[in-house]
Structures are given as C-alpha cells and as structure tokens.
C-alpha cells in the first residue's frame, strides 16, 4: 500500500443556479472587473492509501459518489497523484 | 480582446483548522474509507476578457487578492486557458 493524494473537484451542473456565484460576480462588476459565467465549486483534497493510482482513483470516485458530491445537482472529477 | 477561462482555487493555509473537512473525514471513516488530511477549498471558475493569457492571469490574481480569497486564512492559485 502507498499513499496517494486525491483531489475531488465538485461543480454544479450547468442547469443549476449558483446564487453565491452570481453574488460574487456582481461584486466583481462593482469593482470594475468584466467577468461572466462565474461559478463556485468545491475543491476537496485528501490522502488515501491504495495499492496503486488506479485503485486510489476508484476509491476517491466512490467517496465522491457516496458523500462528497450531490448527484442530483453536481458533477465531479478526480485527480490522483503519488505522495 | 479575447475570452479566457480562469480557475481560481482557494485553499485554507495549513495552520488554519478546517471543521467542515474534519467532519467530512469523520463520516468517510464511518463509511469505511481510510483517508486523512482532508481539506475543503473553493474552486471558482469564471470567464474574463483580456488581450492575452498573461493579462487574464493577472486580472484573476487581482480578483483573488481583492475579493475571492481571504489573505489572512487562505492561499490561492490561478490557472488560465483560452476559450
């Protein structure tokens, strides 16, 4: 077994409203920044023990499906690197 | 001017406690996952107009310093790609 770093990035599906993102974008406009399509997601970083990177990625994907992401409103992607 | 996608990843500094991350890690343990060092940050994605990628990266960095990240507790990194 070895330790792997997994980053699970959870983002809202395109059809789901993002009130916090809209509010943030509005403030940036007031500050003079011309931005659009601002969306806020979660960046979850963890360390997991696994026999190889493939197993680590599978475990992180399971955690995302079962707990870290809400499958109704969100999608996720997993990136794994050796520690 | 061209449109660029900027992703600002905001994470807590290592010395700052992350109660939400600890709670999530605790639930994963109860579910049988051997994870550690779980930390939750923000993944902010936006579109910005700029003359080139370097300017887009500079603008996104300014937005992070002025609004998106709390410099006392958080650090950030910016990734820019052409749209």
Short mmCIF file of C-alpha atoms in Angstrom, two decimals:
data_model
loop_
_atom_site.label_atom_id
_atom_site.label_comp_id
_atom_site.label_asym_id
_atom_site.label_seq_id
_atom_site.Cartn_x
_atom_site.Cartn_y
_atom_site.Cartn_z
CA UNK A 1 0.00 0.00 0.00
CA UNK A 2 1.12 3.52 -0.76
CA UNK A 3 -0.26 6.99 -0.06
CA UNK A 4 -1.88 8.97 -2.84
CA UNK A 5 -3.19 12.49 -2.95
CA UNK A 6 -6.66 12.73 -4.45
CA UNK A 7 -8.31 15.99 -5.45
CA UNK A 8 -12.07 15.81 -6.00
CA UNK A 9 -13.43 18.88 -7.76
CA UNK A 10 -17.20 19.20 -7.33
CA UNK A 11 -19.09 21.64 -9.55
CA UNK A 12 -22.74 22.49 -10.01
CA UNK A 13 -24.41 21.11 -13.15
CA UNK A 14 -24.86 23.85 -15.79
CA UNK A 15 -28.64 23.95 -15.34
CA UNK A 16 -28.43 24.54 -11.57
CA UNK A 17 -28.49 28.16 -10.34
CA UNK A 18 -25.49 29.37 -8.32
CA UNK A 19 -26.65 32.28 -6.13
CA UNK A 20 -23.29 32.63 -4.38
CA UNK A 21 -21.51 32.73 -7.73
CA UNK A 22 -23.94 35.35 -9.04
CA UNK A 23 -23.45 37.49 -5.93
CA UNK A 24 -19.67 37.24 -6.24
CA UNK A 25 -19.82 38.15 -9.92
CA UNK A 26 -22.00 41.16 -9.06
CA UNK A 27 -19.44 42.41 -6.56
CA UNK A 28 -16.63 41.95 -9.11
CA UNK A 29 -18.66 44.04 -11.59
CA UNK A 30 -18.99 46.80 -8.99
CA UNK A 31 -15.22 46.64 -8.53
CA UNK A 32 -14.75 47.17 -12.27
CA UNK A 33 -13.95 43.63 -13.44
CA UNK A 34 -15.66 42.46 -16.65
CA UNK A 35 -16.27 38.82 -15.80
CA UNK A 36 -19.08 36.43 -16.67
CA UNK A 37 -20.18 32.84 -16.06
CA UNK A 38 -18.70 32.79 -12.56
CA UNK A 39 -19.46 29.53 -10.75
CA UNK A 40 -18.29 28.33 -7.37
CA UNK A 41 -17.49 24.69 -6.71
CA UNK A 42 -15.65 22.71 -4.04
CA UNK A 43 -12.03 21.60 -4.12
CA UNK A 44 -11.62 18.60 -1.79
CA UNK A 45 -8.11 17.32 -1.19
CA UNK A 46 -7.39 14.14 0.76
CA UNK A 47 -4.79 11.43 1.29
CA UNK A 48 -5.83 7.82 0.69
CA UNK A 49 -3.93 4.53 0.99
CA UNK A 50 -4.14 2.24 -2.03
CA UNK A 51 -2.07 -0.33 -3.88
CA UNK A 52 -1.75 1.85 -6.97
CA UNK A 53 -3.01 5.10 -8.52
CA UNK A 54 -5.86 3.32 -10.29
CA UNK A 55 -7.22 1.94 -7.00
CA UNK A 56 -6.80 5.36 -5.35
CA UNK A 57 -8.76 7.00 -8.16
CA UNK A 58 -11.51 4.38 -7.84
CA UNK A 59 -11.76 4.93 -4.08
CA UNK A 60 -11.91 8.72 -4.43
CA UNK A 61 -14.59 8.35 -7.11
CA UNK A 62 -16.66 6.14 -4.78
CA UNK A 63 -16.32 8.70 -1.96
CA UNK A 64 -17.47 11.42 -4.34
CA UNK A 65 -20.49 9.38 -5.47
CA UNK A 66 -21.46 8.34 -1.96
CA UNK A 67 -20.76 11.52 0.01
CA UNK A 68 -18.70 14.36 -1.44
CA UNK A 69 -20.96 15.30 -4.36
CA UNK A 70 -24.73 15.55 -4.62
CA UNK A 71 -25.52 13.60 -7.80
CA UNK A 72 -28.77 15.48 -8.39
CA UNK A 73 -27.14 18.90 -8.65
CA UNK A 74 -23.41 18.34 -9.03
CA UNK A 75 -20.78 16.61 -11.10
CA UNK A 76 -17.25 15.81 -10.03
CA UNK A 77 -13.84 14.87 -11.34
CA UNK A 78 -10.98 13.11 -9.58
CA UNK A 79 -7.24 13.69 -9.99
CA UNK A 80 -4.76 11.42 -8.23
CA UNK A 81 -1.03 11.81 -7.72
CA UNK A 82 1.54 9.79 -5.76
CA UNK A 83 2.77 11.25 -2.48
CA UNK B 1 -9.57 41.26 -26.65
CA UNK B 2 -10.29 37.57 -26.26
CA UNK B 3 -12.14 35.47 -23.71
CA UNK B 4 -10.20 33.35 -21.26
CA UNK B 5 -11.34 30.85 -18.66
CA UNK B 6 -9.76 31.40 -15.28
CA UNK B 7 -9.95 28.90 -12.44
CA UNK B 8 -9.07 30.28 -9.01
CA UNK B 9 -8.51 27.54 -6.44
CA UNK B 10 -8.71 28.88 -2.89
CA UNK B 11 -7.44 26.70 -0.04
CA UNK B 12 -7.04 27.19 3.69
CA UNK B 13 -3.50 27.78 4.93
CA UNK B 14 -2.08 24.64 6.59
CA UNK B 15 -2.21 26.18 10.09
CA UNK B 16 -5.93 27.03 9.83
CA UNK B 17 -8.43 24.49 11.18
CA UNK B 18 -10.99 23.10 8.74
CA UNK B 19 -14.03 21.93 10.75
CA UNK B 20 -16.05 21.04 7.64
CA UNK B 21 -13.15 18.99 6.31
CA UNK B 22 -12.75 17.20 9.65
CA UNK B 23 -16.47 16.41 9.78
CA UNK B 24 -16.40 15.06 6.23
CA UNK B 25 -13.35 12.94 7.00
CA UNK B 26 -15.10 11.58 10.10
CA UNK B 27 -18.09 10.50 8.02
CA UNK B 28 -15.80 8.83 5.46
CA UNK B 29 -14.15 6.88 8.32
CA UNK B 30 -17.57 5.69 9.48
CA UNK B 31 -18.24 4.58 5.91
CA UNK B 32 -15.03 2.52 5.98
CA UNK B 33 -12.68 4.75 3.97
CA UNK B 34 -9.13 5.15 5.32
CA UNK B 35 -8.49 8.78 4.44
CA UNK B 36 -6.53 11.51 6.16
CA UNK B 37 -5.63 15.19 5.76
CA UNK B 38 -8.96 16.00 4.10
CA UNK B 39 -9.31 19.74 3.42
CA UNK B 40 -12.08 21.59 1.63
CA UNK B 41 -11.36 24.60 -0.56
CA UNK B 42 -13.20 26.58 -3.23
CA UNK B 43 -13.00 26.10 -6.98
CA UNK B 44 -14.03 29.36 -8.67
CA UNK B 45 -14.40 29.33 -12.44
CA UNK B 46 -15.03 32.48 -14.46
CA UNK B 47 -14.69 33.97 -17.94
CA UNK B 48 -12.67 37.17 -18.32
CA UNK B 49 -11.85 39.33 -21.35
CA UNK B 50 -8.18 40.18 -21.81
CA UNK B 51 -5.68 40.84 -24.56
CA UNK B 52 -3.68 37.69 -23.79
CA UNK B 53 -3.39 34.86 -21.27
CA UNK B 54 -0.85 36.76 -19.19
CA UNK B 55 -3.24 39.69 -18.70
CA UNK B 56 -6.11 37.29 -17.92
CA UNK B 57 -3.97 35.59 -15.27
CA UNK B 58 -3.06 38.96 -13.76
CA UNK B 59 -6.70 40.03 -13.59
CA UNK B 60 -7.80 36.77 -12.00
CA UNK B 61 -4.97 37.08 -9.45
CA UNK B 62 -6.10 40.62 -8.58
CA UNK B 63 -9.70 39.42 -8.13
CA UNK B 64 -8.46 36.66 -5.85
CA UNK B 65 -6.38 39.08 -3.76
CA UNK B 66 -9.14 41.69 -3.53
CA UNK B 67 -12.23 39.50 -3.11
CA UNK B 68 -12.15 35.76 -3.81
CA UNK B 69 -9.64 34.73 -1.13
CA UNK B 70 -9.18 35.86 2.46
CA UNK B 71 -5.45 36.58 2.68
CA UNK B 72 -5.35 36.00 6.44
CA UNK B 73 -6.56 32.41 6.26
CA UNK B 74 -6.30 31.31 2.66
CA UNK B 75 -3.95 30.97 -0.28
CA UNK B 76 -4.92 30.70 -3.93
CA UNK B 77 -3.63 29.68 -7.32
CA UNK B 78 -4.81 30.76 -10.76
CA UNK B 79 -4.97 28.67 -13.96
CA UNK B 80 -5.92 30.33 -17.24
CA UNK B 81 -6.86 28.76 -20.57
CA UNK B 82 -8.09 30.23 -23.85
CA UNK B 83 -11.79 29.79 -24.66
#
